[in-house]
Structure formats: C-alpha cells, structure tokens
C-alpha cells in the first residue's frame, strides 16, 4: 500500500512537471544536517536558527546581524598529529633545502632535514619560529599563495592518506551551508595564518577570503626590479588571532559581535565568551574530539587543541558540546 501510494504521489507530481529527482532533492532538504545524528546538539542548532530567523518572533535577528564565527583547526578540519600549517612548513623546508645548502649545517634545519625530530624538538618554540619564518617569509604574497596552493593540491595526511583539504568535517560543511541558507554570514576566526587559509577556504568551505580572520605577519609594500608593485612578507609578527586575540580580531576585522560561534579548544574560549556576552539569542558550540577510530580522541591533556577551561565553562553555562563519536554519523566527505 505504501509503495502504491508513493507511486501515485510521483504520478501526480509528474503531471504538474516535478520530476522524481526533484522529489528526492526535496526530501533531502527536509533534513538540513543529514550527517548529524538526532540529538541535543542538532536540535539546539536547528531551534536556534529557527528562532532567530522567524520574523515577528521574540528572538528574531535581522540578517545583517546574523554573524557566525568558526575556529578552523580542530573545528572545521583536524589538527592532529600536528597543525596542518606546521605540516606545510615542514614540507616547505624539505622542498626549499636544495636552494639553501647552508641549512645542512645549521640548526634547527640540520636536525629536521636529517629526519631527527627529537633533535628538532630540543629547540622548542624558537625552532618552530625559525622553520615558520623560513617557509613563510622573504617572498611576495603571490609567491606564498602559490606555494600554499601547490601544497594543498598534493600533500596528504600521514594517517588518512588523503589531501588535507579533503579532511574537512562533513557535518560542519553542512552547518556552514545551513547557516548561509538562513541569512547568516560565516567567518573563520582562527589562530592559523590568514594568508595560509585564504588561498583555499572559498573552494573548500564556501567562505570568501575577506571573511577570514587569522594570525598575520608584517607585509610591506614595495617594487620589484622591474618596477612592478608588490607585497612582501617580512619575518615579523603583526597579530596573533588566538585566545584573547580572537575577540580583538573580530572587533577589528568584522565589526559586529557574532550571535553564533563554534570552537574546539581553550584557544577559542574568549571568542565564545565574547559572543555569549551580547544581547539577545546566542549560540555557543564546542566540537569535542571523542572518536579515536574515525578521527582522534583528546581534550584536557592534549598539547594540541587542549580543551579544559572551555569544557568546564560550557558545562557551567549550558553551551552546546558536540560529541564527535555520538553526534556525527560521518566525519569526512566521501572520497572522490
């Protein structure tokens, strides 16, 4: 009987010019977050979006004020076993080494090029800064952009063996699309380098480069040897968009307090607090990494993406915590 009814409905729809493909599309659209399991986080998101977009409702927010901010590392794509930008820097040192023979005798490059990661680790933060400076500066912004695009087109994650830009969270891609379909403007607010993210985020997330806030180094205007104007990246930090820097970056580059914010670590706590401090309806979300089989499991003790104080505040204030293992049907998009 059910099959007969479905065929009858399809017959009627065909009579008015609606195809079976359109019916399938319409059915898919009834669930805006198909990769999310039914549960409190999914319900909280949909309820919030419904409330702030219902004209005449007590929580209605004009579309111009529907600003949503997302951390990147650990929130939109993984951050283990190292931040992906650091993987880029390490690969760039290997690529550039033939043109820099002095690195073979100079630390921390010597240890890194010899594959001695323990030796490289001895140099701590200063060693990391040396590697980042060498791989990210002393070139024009155009050259750096192309270096990033070349890397993202071929570099693969050591565990998942997929391009890094394929390892984005399918549930979060759906969330970004769902918000934009409901009049939100989506921004990335990340501790990662703004010029590392901007070359690829529009293709991967649908977020244009002007809606990316990140850490940045000094860039200087000048002319090349042919008199052509250029912007050159200098080995000097300009702005760190992490922790308390995130609300500062939001104020400086966006100019509106978000009503919706998602993070995954203590580095996102101040962004969540800043968002929560505004008037009217607010949504605060945290991705908690709980799935060692499909991704990773870590929080309070992790050296990367530590989630401790923010987790406690989320529990105390009723923020939405997404349990990756329980709340997501799938982690990554299907392989192409």
Tab-separated table of C-alpha atoms in Angstrom, residues 161-280:
chain	number	residue	atom	x	y	z
A	161	UNK	CA	46.342	9.310	3.155
A	162	UNK	CA	44.001	11.948	1.758
A	163	UNK	CA	44.607	15.534	0.715
A	164	UNK	CA	44.458	17.816	3.730
A	165	UNK	CA	41.689	19.839	2.102
A	166	UNK	CA	39.612	16.654	1.791
A	167	UNK	CA	39.837	16.131	5.537
A	168	UNK	CA	37.220	18.698	6.424
A	169	UNK	CA	34.328	17.752	8.646
A	170	UNK	CA	31.251	16.890	6.604
A	171	UNK	CA	28.849	17.821	9.443
A	172	UNK	CA	30.441	21.269	9.691
A	173	UNK	CA	30.254	21.790	5.924
A	174	UNK	CA	26.524	21.115	6.227
A	175	UNK	CA	26.263	23.524	9.137
A	176	UNK	CA	28.012	26.299	7.204
A	177	UNK	CA	25.652	25.801	4.262
A	178	UNK	CA	22.610	25.662	6.530
A	179	UNK	CA	23.534	28.934	8.207
A	180	UNK	CA	24.194	30.705	4.912
A	181	UNK	CA	20.875	29.443	3.537
A	182	UNK	CA	19.255	31.183	6.515
A	183	UNK	CA	20.860	34.572	6.007
A	184	UNK	CA	23.989	34.150	8.126
A	185	UNK	CA	27.391	35.424	7.090
A	186	UNK	CA	30.020	32.836	8.054
A	187	UNK	CA	33.540	33.812	9.117
A	188	UNK	CA	36.660	31.880	10.044
A	189	UNK	CA	38.382	33.247	13.144
A	190	UNK	CA	41.485	31.117	13.607
A	191	UNK	CA	44.861	31.131	15.263
A	192	UNK	CA	46.249	29.886	11.965
A	193	UNK	CA	47.886	32.179	9.463
A	194	UNK	CA	45.423	34.264	7.494
A	195	UNK	CA	47.486	34.007	4.314
A	196	UNK	CA	47.793	30.244	4.694
A	197	UNK	CA	43.993	29.862	4.816
A	198	UNK	CA	42.791	32.386	2.271
A	199	UNK	CA	44.040	30.610	-0.890
A	200	UNK	CA	41.792	27.558	-0.403
A	201	UNK	CA	38.940	28.301	2.043
A	202	UNK	CA	36.469	29.557	-0.567
A	203	UNK	CA	36.734	26.357	-2.601
A	204	UNK	CA	36.603	24.102	0.457
A	205	UNK	CA	34.219	25.900	2.848
A	206	UNK	CA	32.418	28.403	0.635
A	207	UNK	CA	33.867	31.200	2.772
A	208	UNK	CA	35.455	34.022	0.726
A	209	UNK	CA	38.958	35.201	1.703
A	210	UNK	CA	37.696	38.541	3.008
A	211	UNK	CA	35.725	36.626	5.659
A	212	UNK	CA	38.832	35.005	7.144
A	213	UNK	CA	40.415	36.417	10.303
A	214	UNK	CA	43.717	34.865	11.353
A	215	UNK	CA	47.178	35.475	12.704
A	216	UNK	CA	49.353	37.574	10.431
A	217	UNK	CA	52.900	38.675	9.848
A	218	UNK	CA	54.071	42.044	8.644
A	219	UNK	CA	53.642	42.688	4.927
A	220	UNK	CA	55.467	45.559	3.231
A	221	UNK	CA	54.645	47.374	0.009
A	222	UNK	CA	57.398	47.983	-2.499
A	223	UNK	CA	58.502	47.496	-6.098
A	224	UNK	CA	60.339	44.630	-7.727
A	225	UNK	CA	63.365	45.029	-10.001
A	226	UNK	CA	61.066	45.761	-12.927
A	227	UNK	CA	59.180	48.486	-11.127
A	228	UNK	CA	56.084	46.354	-10.538
A	229	UNK	CA	54.341	46.942	-7.173
A	230	UNK	CA	54.447	44.017	-4.765
A	231	UNK	CA	53.664	42.996	-1.197
A	232	UNK	CA	56.470	41.173	0.553
A	233	UNK	CA	56.144	39.008	3.667
A	234	UNK	CA	58.517	40.013	6.456
A	235	UNK	CA	59.711	37.841	9.349
A	236	UNK	CA	57.893	39.855	11.991
A	237	UNK	CA	54.638	39.022	13.767
A	238	UNK	CA	51.858	41.564	13.341
A	239	UNK	CA	48.831	39.987	15.042
A	240	UNK	CA	48.124	36.734	16.899
A	241	UNK	CA	44.498	35.702	16.489
A	242	UNK	CA	44.256	33.231	19.356
A	243	UNK	CA	42.816	33.269	22.874
A	244	UNK	CA	42.052	36.863	23.857
A	245	UNK	CA	43.207	37.923	20.407
A	246	UNK	CA	40.099	36.415	18.825
A	247	UNK	CA	37.581	38.952	20.201
A	248	UNK	CA	40.059	41.692	19.285
A	249	UNK	CA	40.305	40.307	15.757
A	250	UNK	CA	36.520	40.047	15.466
A	251	UNK	CA	36.133	43.662	16.533
A	252	UNK	CA	38.919	44.847	14.250
A	253	UNK	CA	38.131	42.918	11.076
A	254	UNK	CA	34.425	42.054	11.277
A	255	UNK	CA	32.993	44.932	13.286
A	256	UNK	CA	29.983	43.004	14.596
A	257	UNK	CA	29.706	40.754	17.617
A	258	UNK	CA	28.730	37.229	16.477
A	259	UNK	CA	25.471	35.650	17.574
A	260	UNK	CA	26.779	32.159	16.721
A	261	UNK	CA	30.274	30.819	17.434
A	262	UNK	CA	31.937	27.404	17.265
A	263	UNK	CA	35.328	26.341	18.579
A	264	UNK	CA	37.044	23.266	19.977
A	265	UNK	CA	39.716	24.350	22.439
A	266	UNK	CA	40.720	26.735	25.192
A	267	UNK	CA	42.125	28.965	22.456
A	268	UNK	CA	38.516	29.626	21.448
A	269	UNK	CA	37.211	30.365	24.945
A	270	UNK	CA	37.404	34.153	24.706
A	271	UNK	CA	35.660	34.143	21.323
A	272	UNK	CA	32.831	32.119	22.864
A	273	UNK	CA	32.688	34.388	25.908
A	274	UNK	CA	32.588	37.485	23.695
A	275	UNK	CA	29.780	36.021	21.642
A	276	UNK	CA	27.837	34.988	24.752
A	277	UNK	CA	28.148	38.475	26.231
A	278	UNK	CA	25.927	40.119	23.646
A	279	UNK	CA	22.233	40.810	23.982
A	280	UNK	CA	19.546	38.557	22.566
